[in-house]
XYZ file of C-alpha atoms in Angstrom:
739
model
C -32.096 1.922 33.135
C -30.951 5.530 32.597
C -32.260 7.696 29.761
C -28.999 9.633 29.511
C -25.762 10.217 31.399
C -23.406 13.161 31.699
C -19.761 12.186 31.347
C -16.422 13.883 30.808
C -15.187 13.514 27.227
C -11.487 12.738 26.744
C -9.301 12.218 23.693
C -8.732 8.617 22.644
C -5.757 8.533 20.245
C -6.300 4.916 19.092
C -5.645 4.673 15.341
C -8.301 1.960 15.009
C -11.149 4.361 15.861
C -9.631 7.534 14.466
C -12.050 9.651 12.418
C -14.611 6.871 12.056
C -17.307 8.428 14.261
C -16.872 5.947 17.135
C -17.033 6.687 20.877
C -16.217 4.201 23.618
C -17.932 3.743 26.988
C -17.276 1.494 29.952
C -19.299 -1.776 29.604
C -21.283 -0.980 32.751
C -22.222 2.456 31.407
C -23.384 0.834 28.166
C -25.490 -1.612 30.159
C -27.041 1.241 32.172
C -28.044 2.955 28.906
C -29.201 -0.349 27.337
C -26.686 0.090 24.512
C -25.020 -2.544 22.375
C -21.854 -2.101 20.275
C -22.751 -0.305 17.064
C -25.824 1.492 18.447
C -26.109 5.215 17.618
C -25.928 7.770 20.437
C -26.663 11.475 20.552
C -23.861 13.519 22.132
C -24.472 17.007 23.506
C -21.605 19.315 24.430
C -21.088 22.850 23.154
C -23.050 21.542 20.160
C -24.937 18.328 19.403
C -23.546 15.544 17.261
C -23.896 11.764 17.003
C -21.684 8.685 16.925
C -21.589 4.920 17.182
C -20.878 3.393 20.577
C -18.314 0.692 21.280
C -17.011 -0.933 24.446
C -13.986 0.532 26.177
C -11.586 -1.659 28.118
C -12.810 -3.005 31.440
C -10.082 -0.934 33.128
C -11.434 2.317 31.622
C -13.079 4.966 33.758
C -16.867 4.833 34.136
C -16.968 8.632 34.227
C -15.258 9.150 30.878
C -16.391 9.019 27.275
C -13.483 8.228 24.951
C -13.478 9.917 21.532
C -11.059 11.018 18.826
C -10.285 14.574 17.708
C -13.027 14.497 15.052
C -15.772 13.802 17.617
C -14.305 16.419 19.960
C -14.420 18.980 17.177
C -18.015 18.090 16.310
C -18.911 18.543 19.992
C -17.157 21.913 20.079
C -14.970 20.602 22.923
C -11.453 20.606 21.502
C -9.984 20.731 25.020
C -12.463 18.282 26.584
C -15.413 18.977 28.876
C -18.810 17.637 29.877
C -20.954 15.750 27.388
C -24.430 14.223 27.712
C -24.908 10.785 26.159
C -28.400 9.776 25.016
C -29.389 6.622 23.127
C -30.649 7.535 19.652
C -33.058 5.584 17.452
C -31.646 3.843 14.365
C -33.010 5.973 11.526
C -31.738 5.619 7.960
C -30.710 8.844 6.247
C -32.726 9.512 3.081
C -30.360 12.093 1.623
C -27.002 13.537 2.729
C -25.336 16.539 1.091
C -21.691 17.355 1.783
C -19.001 19.822 0.872
C -15.244 19.470 1.006
C -11.890 20.517 -0.485
C -12.149 21.190 -4.204
C -9.508 18.569 -5.019
C -11.623 15.929 -3.245
C -14.928 17.003 -4.798
C -13.337 16.939 -8.249
C -12.296 13.284 -8.165
C -14.543 11.459 -5.655
C -17.866 10.419 -7.143
C -21.046 10.366 -5.006
C -21.123 6.560 -5.311
C -17.642 6.254 -3.878
C -18.485 8.839 -1.218
C -21.490 6.804 -0.105
C -19.327 3.714 0.380
C -16.905 5.745 2.504
C -19.817 6.893 4.705
C -21.569 3.517 4.979
C -22.452 2.625 8.559
C -21.682 6.096 9.958
C -24.148 8.275 11.877
C -24.037 11.881 10.630
C -25.570 15.183 11.699
C -25.897 18.511 9.926
C -22.739 20.574 10.435
C -20.610 17.566 11.359
C -17.143 16.972 9.966
C -16.687 13.459 8.569
C -13.726 11.634 7.045
C -13.365 9.307 4.072
C -12.044 6.520 6.314
C -14.651 3.726 6.114
C -16.390 2.549 9.272
C -14.843 -0.929 9.269
C -14.247 -1.291 13.011
C -17.691 -2.334 14.217
C -19.200 -5.479 12.654
C -22.044 -5.350 10.191
C -21.329 -1.824 8.968
C -20.799 -2.766 5.321
C -19.782 -5.592 3.060
C -16.057 -6.197 3.516
C -15.490 -6.461 -0.237
C -17.145 -3.087 -0.812
C -15.033 -1.483 1.898
C -11.798 -2.811 0.390
C -12.865 -1.706 -3.086
C -13.610 1.774 -1.731
C -10.195 1.926 -0.088
C -8.395 1.031 -3.316
C -10.390 3.434 -5.436
C -9.978 6.328 -2.991
C -6.236 5.708 -2.889
C -6.173 5.654 -6.703
C -8.118 8.859 -7.196
C -7.120 10.989 -4.213
C -3.706 9.585 -3.336
C -2.236 9.830 0.137
C -4.558 12.701 1.127
C -7.675 10.496 1.252
C -6.874 9.350 4.807
C -6.730 12.888 6.220
C -9.341 14.793 4.172
C -12.316 16.194 6.126
C -15.778 16.842 4.666
C -18.721 18.771 6.144
C -22.359 17.637 6.185
C -24.333 20.624 4.899
C -27.777 19.037 4.614
C -29.467 15.973 6.109
C -33.031 15.056 5.230
C -34.971 13.514 8.098
C -33.948 13.554 11.783
C -31.009 15.442 13.224
C -28.885 12.266 13.310
C -29.233 9.409 10.838
C -27.375 6.335 9.588
C -25.914 6.193 6.073
C -26.954 3.006 4.236
C -26.896 1.724 0.651
C -30.369 3.294 0.246
C -29.112 6.778 1.144
C -28.838 9.374 -1.620
C -25.431 11.051 -1.295
C -24.477 14.210 -3.173
C -21.923 16.974 -3.224
C -23.330 20.434 -2.580
C -23.997 21.997 -6.015
C -22.134 19.010 -7.420
C -22.833 16.467 -10.172
C -24.995 13.346 -9.864
C -26.175 11.892 -6.599
C -26.002 8.303 -5.427
C -28.696 6.042 -4.076
C -31.701 4.056 -5.292
C -34.121 6.977 -5.575
C -35.978 8.156 -8.670
C -34.260 7.833 -12.017
C -33.349 11.508 -12.158
C -30.935 11.225 -9.230
C -29.736 7.625 -9.115
C -26.743 7.038 -11.365
C -26.673 3.271 -10.962
C -30.183 2.001 -10.287
C -32.010 3.703 -13.084
C -30.294 6.983 -14.020
C -27.348 7.805 -16.288
C -24.219 6.486 -14.662
C -21.046 8.383 -14.045
C -18.403 7.479 -11.513
C -16.230 10.367 -12.651
C -17.314 13.982 -12.298
C -17.650 16.123 -15.391
C -14.105 17.409 -15.560
C -12.076 17.988 -18.736
C -10.107 14.912 -19.796
C -6.327 15.108 -19.490
C -4.219 15.596 -22.575
C -1.722 13.012 -23.743
C 1.089 15.398 -22.760
C -0.156 15.097 -19.170
C 0.477 11.329 -19.195
C 4.256 10.935 -19.429
C 5.415 7.354 -19.583
C 2.169 6.150 -21.164
C 2.770 7.372 -24.725
C 3.348 3.880 -26.143
C 0.111 2.560 -24.608
C -1.740 5.732 -25.671
C -0.531 5.390 -29.262
C -1.591 1.727 -29.465
C -5.010 2.453 -27.961
C -5.510 5.539 -30.151
C -4.691 3.578 -33.320
C -7.127 0.825 -32.338
C -10.048 3.187 -31.548
C -9.397 5.410 -34.553
C -9.392 2.395 -36.865
C -12.580 0.940 -35.386
C -14.511 4.233 -35.209
C -13.357 6.105 -38.299
C -12.048 3.633 -40.881
C -14.612 0.861 -41.064
C -14.698 1.046 -44.855
C -11.013 0.141 -45.068
C -11.569 -2.872 -42.834
C -14.571 -3.914 -44.931
C -12.539 -3.789 -48.167
C -9.914 -5.971 -46.538
C -12.575 -8.430 -45.421
C -11.778 -8.103 -41.739
C -12.929 -6.242 -38.669
C -11.442 -4.960 -35.430
C -12.602 -5.910 -31.928
C -12.862 -2.883 -29.659
C -12.669 -4.792 -26.382
C -9.615 -3.859 -24.298
C -8.322 -4.899 -20.861
C -5.834 -2.472 -19.309
C -3.927 -3.719 -16.276
C -1.443 -1.921 -14.077
C -0.758 -0.822 -10.502
C -3.370 1.189 -8.637
C -3.008 4.896 -9.324
C -0.868 4.480 -12.442
C -3.252 6.407 -14.711
C -5.264 3.713 -16.492
C -8.586 5.592 -16.468
C -6.858 8.887 -17.299
C -5.262 7.162 -20.292
C -8.667 6.066 -21.613
C -10.231 9.509 -21.139
C -7.309 11.223 -22.881
C -7.373 8.858 -25.856
C -11.163 9.104 -26.053
C -10.875 12.876 -26.354
C -8.242 12.501 -29.077
C -10.444 10.271 -31.268
C -13.644 12.216 -30.539
C -15.382 9.435 -28.589
C -17.522 10.017 -25.500
C -16.352 8.011 -22.488
C -18.986 6.520 -20.158
C -17.100 5.666 -16.937
C -18.591 3.100 -14.531
C -17.146 1.884 -11.244
C -17.375 -1.923 -11.090
C -17.807 -2.359 -7.303
C -20.814 -0.010 -7.323
C -22.605 -2.236 -9.826
C -21.544 -5.379 -7.959
C -23.155 -3.984 -4.783
C -26.614 -4.068 -6.368
C -28.951 -7.016 -6.454
C -28.499 -9.373 -9.400
C -31.606 -8.121 -11.215
C -30.779 -4.441 -10.704
C -27.142 -4.915 -11.771
C -28.169 -6.879 -14.866
C -30.706 -4.231 -15.860
C -28.179 -1.443 -15.372
C -25.518 -3.252 -17.422
C -27.910 -3.740 -20.324
C -28.962 -0.091 -20.143
C -25.328 1.002 -20.214
C -24.752 -1.123 -23.310
C -27.717 0.487 -25.078
C -26.568 4.010 -24.125
C -23.053 3.450 -25.472
C -24.337 1.957 -28.734
C -26.722 4.886 -29.190
C -23.909 7.447 -28.839
C -21.276 5.907 -31.103
C -18.406 6.626 -31.274
C -18.386 5.938 -27.553
C -16.405 4.026 -24.960
C -17.790 2.130 -21.977
C -15.065 2.332 -19.307
C -15.387 -0.208 -16.479
C -12.970 0.397 -13.586
C -11.986 -2.448 -11.209
C -13.590 -5.027 -13.487
C -12.578 -7.919 -11.201
C -15.547 -7.060 -8.976
C -17.983 -7.740 -11.847
C -16.200 -10.756 -13.301
C -14.170 -12.411 -10.521
C -11.990 -15.382 -11.282
C -13.172 -17.192 -8.169
C -16.839 -18.186 -8.210
C -18.171 -16.005 -11.059
C -21.900 -15.459 -10.566
C -24.901 -14.487 -12.715
C -23.615 -10.922 -13.066
C -20.474 -12.234 -14.787
C -22.615 -13.956 -17.418
C -24.694 -10.834 -18.063
C -21.550 -8.722 -18.172
C -19.953 -10.959 -20.824
C -23.150 -10.765 -22.895
C -23.219 -6.961 -22.679
C -19.547 -6.711 -23.631
C -20.041 -9.010 -26.631
C -23.136 -7.127 -27.865
C -21.529 -3.706 -27.361
C -18.304 -4.622 -29.131
C -20.172 -6.335 -31.977
C -22.294 -3.188 -32.379
C -19.255 -1.017 -33.059
C -18.726 0.631 -29.670
C -15.699 0.105 -27.437
C -15.559 -1.550 -24.025
C -12.415 -0.870 -22.026
C -11.939 -2.491 -18.620
C -9.224 -1.652 -16.119
C -7.856 -3.665 -13.227
C -4.932 -3.580 -10.825
C -5.320 -7.318 -10.181
C -5.380 -9.092 -13.556
C -4.932 -12.463 -11.871
C -8.367 -11.993 -10.229
C -10.247 -11.368 -13.491
C -12.363 -14.143 -15.033
C -10.250 -15.653 -17.881
C -13.417 -16.025 -19.976
C -13.418 -12.223 -20.468
C -10.289 -12.496 -22.608
C -12.025 -14.404 -25.394
C -11.447 -13.100 -28.967
C -14.933 -11.542 -29.181
C -14.716 -9.865 -25.765
C -11.586 -8.179 -24.345
C -9.272 -9.356 -27.102
C -6.668 -6.595 -26.706
C -4.619 -6.382 -23.524
C -2.466 -3.411 -22.524
C -0.216 -3.127 -19.500
C 0.671 0.093 -17.701
C 4.053 -0.523 -16.071
C 5.269 0.731 -12.742
C 7.277 3.882 -13.550
C 11.049 3.659 -13.334
C 13.245 6.537 -12.170
C 13.304 8.227 -15.606
C 9.530 7.990 -15.948
C 9.022 9.322 -12.412
C 11.273 12.263 -13.264
C 9.136 13.035 -16.294
C 5.936 12.747 -14.266
C 7.319 15.059 -11.589
C 8.135 17.590 -14.309
C 4.509 17.559 -15.448
C 3.117 17.702 -11.902
C 5.294 20.680 -10.940
C 4.751 22.734 -14.111
C 2.623 25.270 -12.258
C 4.635 25.149 -9.028
C 7.288 27.815 -8.316
C 10.311 25.684 -7.464
C 13.354 27.045 -5.689
C 16.772 26.659 -7.282
C 17.784 23.938 -4.831
C 14.987 21.556 -5.894
C 16.478 18.513 -7.621
C 13.674 16.519 -9.211
C 16.176 13.865 -10.302
C 16.959 13.182 -6.642
C 13.261 13.098 -5.751
C 12.632 10.608 -8.561
C 15.494 8.432 -7.342
C 14.097 8.393 -3.810
C 10.577 7.344 -4.777
C 10.773 3.680 -5.858
C 7.337 2.093 -6.018
C 5.566 5.457 -6.508
C 2.910 5.683 -9.213
C 1.467 8.835 -10.741
C -1.131 9.251 -7.968
C 1.554 8.922 -5.287
C 3.757 11.500 -6.998
C 0.755 13.819 -7.208
C 0.211 13.404 -3.470
C 3.916 14.057 -2.897
C 3.908 17.327 -4.826
C 0.704 18.452 -3.079
C 2.217 17.685 0.318
C 5.380 19.594 -0.595
C 3.240 22.582 -1.609
C 1.323 22.398 1.680
C 4.586 22.288 3.626
C 5.810 25.339 1.729
C 2.583 27.220 2.465
C 2.781 26.358 6.168
C 6.393 27.492 6.264
C 5.604 30.864 4.682
C 2.528 31.423 6.860
C 4.474 30.420 9.972
C 7.081 33.075 9.231
C 4.400 35.732 9.630
C 4.958 37.336 6.223
C 4.071 35.698 2.938
C 6.473 36.805 0.155
C 5.177 38.053 -3.176
C 6.820 35.087 -4.906
C 6.663 32.083 -2.555
C 8.610 28.997 -3.626
C 8.744 25.294 -2.846
C 12.180 24.218 -1.680
C 13.971 20.898 -1.525
C 13.393 20.910 2.242
C 9.635 20.871 1.548
C 10.043 17.809 -0.660
C 12.208 16.187 2.024
C 9.443 16.737 4.581
C 6.845 15.357 2.161
C 8.939 12.235 1.536
C 8.822 11.513 5.263
C 5.030 11.151 5.289
C 3.943 10.108 1.779
C 4.286 6.408 1.028
C 3.484 4.547 -2.191
C 0.025 2.999 -2.358
C 1.633 -0.333 -3.302
C 2.848 -0.518 0.308
C -0.573 -0.110 1.806
C -1.262 -3.793 2.351
C 2.237 -5.117 2.851
C 5.243 -4.947 5.109
C 7.194 -2.825 2.659
C 9.355 -0.106 4.131
C 12.285 1.989 3.012
C 15.350 1.170 5.075
C 17.031 4.020 6.942
C 20.457 2.419 7.406
C 23.244 1.926 4.888
C 26.264 -0.301 4.542
C 28.321 2.394 6.263
C 26.411 1.540 9.451
C 27.598 -2.080 9.298
C 30.778 -2.725 11.239
C 33.442 -4.769 9.383
C 32.205 -7.585 7.017
C 34.205 -6.074 4.146
C 34.142 -9.191 1.957
C 30.463 -9.882 2.612
C 29.521 -6.288 1.794
C 31.512 -6.477 -1.455
C 29.714 -9.649 -2.550
C 26.313 -8.147 -1.716
C 27.180 -4.950 -3.583
C 27.991 -6.929 -6.722
C 25.041 -9.324 -6.424
C 22.325 -6.925 -5.261
C 23.254 -3.270 -5.754
C 24.751 -3.559 -9.219
C 21.648 -5.203 -10.793
C 19.406 -2.515 -9.249
C 21.729 0.431 -9.954
C 23.318 -0.464 -13.305
C 20.778 -2.525 -15.302
C 21.987 -0.883 -18.538
C 25.475 -2.252 -18.008
C 24.161 -5.798 -17.683
C 22.089 -5.298 -20.842
C 25.077 -3.891 -22.725
C 27.200 -6.913 -21.799
C 24.368 -9.289 -22.712
C 24.052 -11.022 -19.344
C 21.204 -11.375 -16.883
C 21.845 -10.063 -13.359
C 21.711 -12.456 -10.395
C 18.162 -13.103 -9.216
C 18.879 -14.114 -5.657
C 21.332 -14.465 -2.797
C 21.334 -16.787 0.212
C 22.830 -15.426 3.425
C 23.673 -18.092 5.973
C 25.542 -18.043 9.215
C 25.134 -18.376 12.984
C 22.221 -16.558 14.658
C 22.852 -12.954 15.637
C 25.643 -12.274 13.145
C 23.839 -9.561 11.198
C 22.061 -11.251 8.285
C 18.851 -9.260 8.666
C 20.728 -6.041 9.385
C 22.775 -6.516 6.220
C 19.593 -6.758 4.161
C 18.265 -3.492 5.620
C 21.611 -1.806 4.989
C 21.893 -3.006 1.395
C 18.345 -1.784 0.712
C 19.058 1.596 2.259
C 22.221 1.957 0.209
C 20.408 1.079 -3.006
C 17.310 3.193 -2.240
C 15.137 0.122 -2.727
C 12.053 -1.155 -0.936
C 12.246 -4.131 1.378
C 9.479 -6.710 1.444
C 10.277 -8.792 4.498
C 8.543 -12.130 4.997
C 9.131 -14.744 7.668
C 9.262 -18.194 6.137
C 6.357 -19.648 8.097
C 4.081 -16.653 7.353
C 3.298 -17.957 3.862
C 2.266 -21.437 4.996
C -1.429 -22.250 5.392
C -3.360 -25.411 6.116
C -5.853 -24.582 3.345
C -5.092 -26.089 -0.056
C -3.976 -23.417 -2.506
C -3.642 -20.593 0.019
C 0.122 -20.932 0.424
C 0.767 -20.898 -3.323
C -1.535 -17.885 -3.662
C 0.413 -16.104 -0.906
C 3.670 -16.702 -2.807
C 2.183 -15.303 -6.028
C 0.809 -12.281 -4.150
C 4.200 -11.677 -2.544
C 5.976 -11.466 -5.877
C 3.166 -9.424 -7.453
C 3.588 -6.788 -4.735
C 7.344 -6.923 -5.239
C 7.013 -6.230 -8.966
C 4.642 -3.338 -8.309
C 7.029 -1.718 -5.819
C 10.244 -2.318 -7.798
C 13.127 -1.864 -7.244
C 12.461 -4.274 -4.425
C 14.362 -6.664 -2.224
C 12.276 -9.666 -1.235
C 13.748 -10.864 2.047
C 12.794 -14.421 3.010
C 13.845 -14.800 6.613
C 14.224 -18.364 7.935
C 13.879 -19.603 4.368
C 14.501 -23.201 5.473
C 10.974 -23.207 6.957
C 9.509 -21.999 3.668
C 11.432 -24.172 1.212
C 12.511 -27.443 2.857
C 13.766 -30.372 0.802
C 10.816 -31.806 -1.115
C 9.531 -35.281 -0.454
C 10.325 -35.289 3.256
C 7.430 -33.236 4.660
C 4.488 -34.723 6.565
C 2.078 -31.824 5.999
C 0.109 -33.283 3.110
C 2.337 -31.760 0.441
C 1.852 -28.093 1.376
C 5.580 -27.389 1.688
C 6.296 -29.136 -1.619
C 3.715 -27.007 -3.435
C 5.110 -23.842 -1.865
C 8.614 -24.776 -3.043
C 7.272 -25.353 -6.553
C 5.496 -21.975 -6.534
C 8.622 -20.256 -5.271
C 10.795 -21.857 -7.957
C 8.311 -20.813 -10.632
C 8.304 -17.193 -9.449
C 12.099 -17.049 -9.250
C 12.799 -18.619 -12.624
C 9.476 -18.638 -14.462
C 8.109 -17.115 -17.638
C 7.317 -13.741 -16.021
C 10.545 -11.842 -15.582
C 11.545 -10.391 -12.207
C 12.513 -6.910 -13.368
C 14.323 -4.910 -10.691
C 13.503 -7.518 -8.041
C 16.213 -9.343 -6.099
C 15.445 -12.120 -3.628
C 17.557 -12.580 -0.512
C 17.100 -15.579 1.747
C 18.553 -15.986 5.248
C 19.009 -19.103 7.318
C 21.295 -20.787 9.819
C 20.461 -24.235 8.388
C 21.341 -24.153 4.672
C 21.383 -27.962 4.541
C 17.599 -28.061 5.036
C 16.801 -25.960 1.944
C 15.638 -27.701 -1.245
C 18.694 -27.964 -3.556
C 16.682 -26.763 -6.574
C 16.351 -23.358 -4.910
C 20.125 -22.938 -4.807
C 20.923 -23.590 -8.453
C 22.019 -20.757 -10.839
C 19.152 -18.487 -11.815
C 17.570 -18.653 -8.363
C 19.384 -18.144 -5.038
C 22.638 -18.688 -6.902
C 25.046 -16.712 -4.691
C 25.694 -18.322 -1.314
C 27.188 -15.800 1.096
C 28.516 -16.949 4.450
C 28.127 -14.349 7.206
C 30.783 -15.442 9.709
C 30.886 -14.662 13.404
C 33.010 -11.579 14.018
C 36.657 -11.854 15.008
C 38.331 -9.438 17.424
C 38.848 -6.683 14.873
C 35.290 -7.070 13.532
C 33.847 -7.015 17.052
C 35.644 -3.741 17.718
C 34.192 -2.276 14.496
C 30.706 -3.435 15.499
C 31.117 -1.921 18.940
C 32.156 1.394 17.386
C 29.158 1.336 15.015
C 26.776 0.523 17.882
C 28.295 3.219 20.110
C 28.197 5.926 17.438
C 25.506 7.862 19.325
C 26.545 6.745 22.834
C 28.750 9.200 24.830
C 31.532 6.833 25.885
C 34.173 7.911 28.366
C 37.632 8.258 26.735
C 38.871 5.534 29.082
C 36.729 2.920 27.308
C 39.003 1.030 24.875
C 36.747 -0.624 22.303
C 39.642 -2.376 20.532
C 40.683 -4.073 23.742
C 37.074 -4.841 24.597
C 36.460 -6.391 21.162
C 39.466 -8.672 21.524
C 38.131 -9.868 24.898
C 34.646 -10.802 23.605
C 35.424 -14.261 22.231
C 32.234 -16.085 21.213
C 30.167 -12.893 20.980
C 27.964 -12.378 17.929
C 27.181 -8.995 16.376
C 23.891 -8.941 18.280
C 25.747 -9.674 21.528
C 28.120 -6.747 20.900
C 25.216 -4.377 20.261
C 23.488 -5.685 23.408
C 26.643 -4.993 25.412
C 26.601 -1.323 24.398
C 22.909 -1.022 25.301
C 23.460 -2.697 28.652
C 26.407 -0.369 29.357
C 24.161 2.649 28.824
C 21.530 1.130 31.127
C 24.210 0.537 33.751
C 25.120 4.227 33.593
C 21.447 5.100 34.082
C 21.250 2.799 37.097
C 24.149 4.678 38.665
C 22.556 8.042 37.962
C 19.721 9.251 35.756
C 21.775 12.428 35.313
C 24.756 10.528 33.870
C 26.289 12.211 30.804
C 28.820 9.528 29.810
C 29.179 5.749 29.874
C 32.284 4.833 31.866
C 34.567 1.827 31.801
C 32.953 0.680 35.073
C 29.551 0.684 33.354
C 30.969 -1.402 30.512
C 32.501 -3.848 32.994
C 29.152 -4.192 34.767
C 27.429 -4.842 31.449
C 30.107 -7.396 30.548
C 29.102 -9.461 33.586
C 25.456 -9.442 32.499
C 25.734 -10.117 28.745
C 26.863 -13.621 27.778
C 28.167 -15.016 24.491
C 25.421 -16.712 22.470
C 27.419 -18.434 19.717
C 27.416 -22.226 19.704
C 30.979 -23.419 18.823
C 29.658 -26.681 17.368
C 27.227 -24.905 15.038
C 29.863 -22.379 14.003
C 32.311 -25.175 13.133
C 29.673 -26.983 11.060
C 28.724 -23.810 9.166
C 32.358 -23.025 8.422
C 32.816 -26.517 7.024
C 29.679 -26.071 4.890
C 31.030 -22.749 3.617
C 34.311 -24.336 2.556
C 32.492 -26.862 0.359
C 29.717 -24.638 -1.050
C 31.281 -21.190 -1.523
C 33.524 -20.330 -4.446
């Protein structure tokens, strides 16, 4: 067994390990050093640092240590070099002090910072990231990691994944592991985190604060939330300042409030702003931090919080992410204690306000009349609200004359206030880089529309973080032919998303869904991407079978989650590909009723009590006869659109669209070629153009054009895929089911 080995360090660009403090070694090298995955190692290059070891692939080099750019920087070997690897003892860090960008220090509490560092080995002088160490098993509770991710995205926005912090002080050895017992603090910052004496532990014995001491925002800084702010302000003002009026009327007000809304939409900022308006002190607490404690410690801390708030009336106890303390599924002892504390605090004249981005996961018992009796909803901002928020966010930013905030607002569907804040910060950074790169910084630098364009390429809404949402980059102009189909889709999909006021003025509800059916390869999926790109909407694409599960209740939950994400990212197109697998005719399945329950859940979401605002559902199939008839009635997938196989003229248009960026020789006649491709689908035509380009490359890698001979060679390789029998049946179905 070797005590240490000297290896050559090389950059490993794998996104899975990136900035998580992980290095990878060949399995035989790990065996020689008696290391197991997750063990700490000391690394010595130009400077000494530490990391967690993991296995590299069996095909990896035994002479290399694989690391990301963060480890290379901590080693002082940006360009690679020799590094000595030594097994290190597992020693828990007692206290870690860090520094970082001011915008990160201002909004990330020490408790949240500790969760981001859980399971990482740190050394003094190291750079660390906020990305949690969730690659190696046993690093931290999965629920805590997910809660930390959501909260960091809420508070920091897009920048949380790229921010770097520096370890300025580490008590104990030169390399130590961060655990739940570690005290974590910002250098010269507010409270620390960790179960140490009462003076420094904000959760297990000391005054709690998950928000740093920063001035609360004003109501003018919360555009789009004025109605909710007014309602909350009236409630708190009445309960705190006008008790005598309530007493004369023989009634009382319950100051328990549940505020729900998308992550990053400003729920906590709303409470802090209203609290400042009514002169009440706000005691913010992060729910997942309390839930991470033992039952006895969490119960004691909750009761202490209740006593503190009652002693400082008028005061507000603000619980963020309350679903972690009172989950709907399997509520435990902490839920009972929490309900007791809420009831006692509210009855004593203080306010308890809880926030959540997942109201369906909150224990329904919390909504009793003597607990959280008042419920407020923070909506996802529409284009007008986003424009107003951008105006507030850019008040101190010198904008160039070409900046059109209306256009930026129109191109950011699904963005909440935190996302827009990240967008404006990124645009400012791009402007700074541009000015610095020019060599001379002007006296009056400005942010241009090009900077916002560059920021839009990298900043994505947080509602897309856990889904397959993406903004389409093609439009209907990229679709060859299909004039009638495109017209029907424009009326059924684009008009409801683009002109909702017109539908309201005429007193009619827009169509909720469309079913595209036709032979395989005729462009159904491509049409959905194009219609989304034209309407500047998000696309939530789901294969039919992806929602099915053998576990009872999981499939229905997946359907509800799908439509919840769609509402949060509106305007959204929900694309159900192969919908016949998801919603077959009920009563004919042999899967124990799973498919029937999924169909029922889907029908409820499409035409239920909760309105689908700015959400349109598009289904696609080549077997419309297998779909449950209830799904096709008016109010659901009411418009049936047949996507036919292309004729000669349509095939020529598709060939031209596919060859738009291909340098074709003038001798290639696409009209004649399209007429000759009988039985070819749209996918076959696109494949023919690709194969023609490959044929030109086979002739010569220096080829500059695709010749008619290349097209002829490709024509011999690519075959028609349309089944005449299926096409005839679908055309007959279209004649009887389309208006």
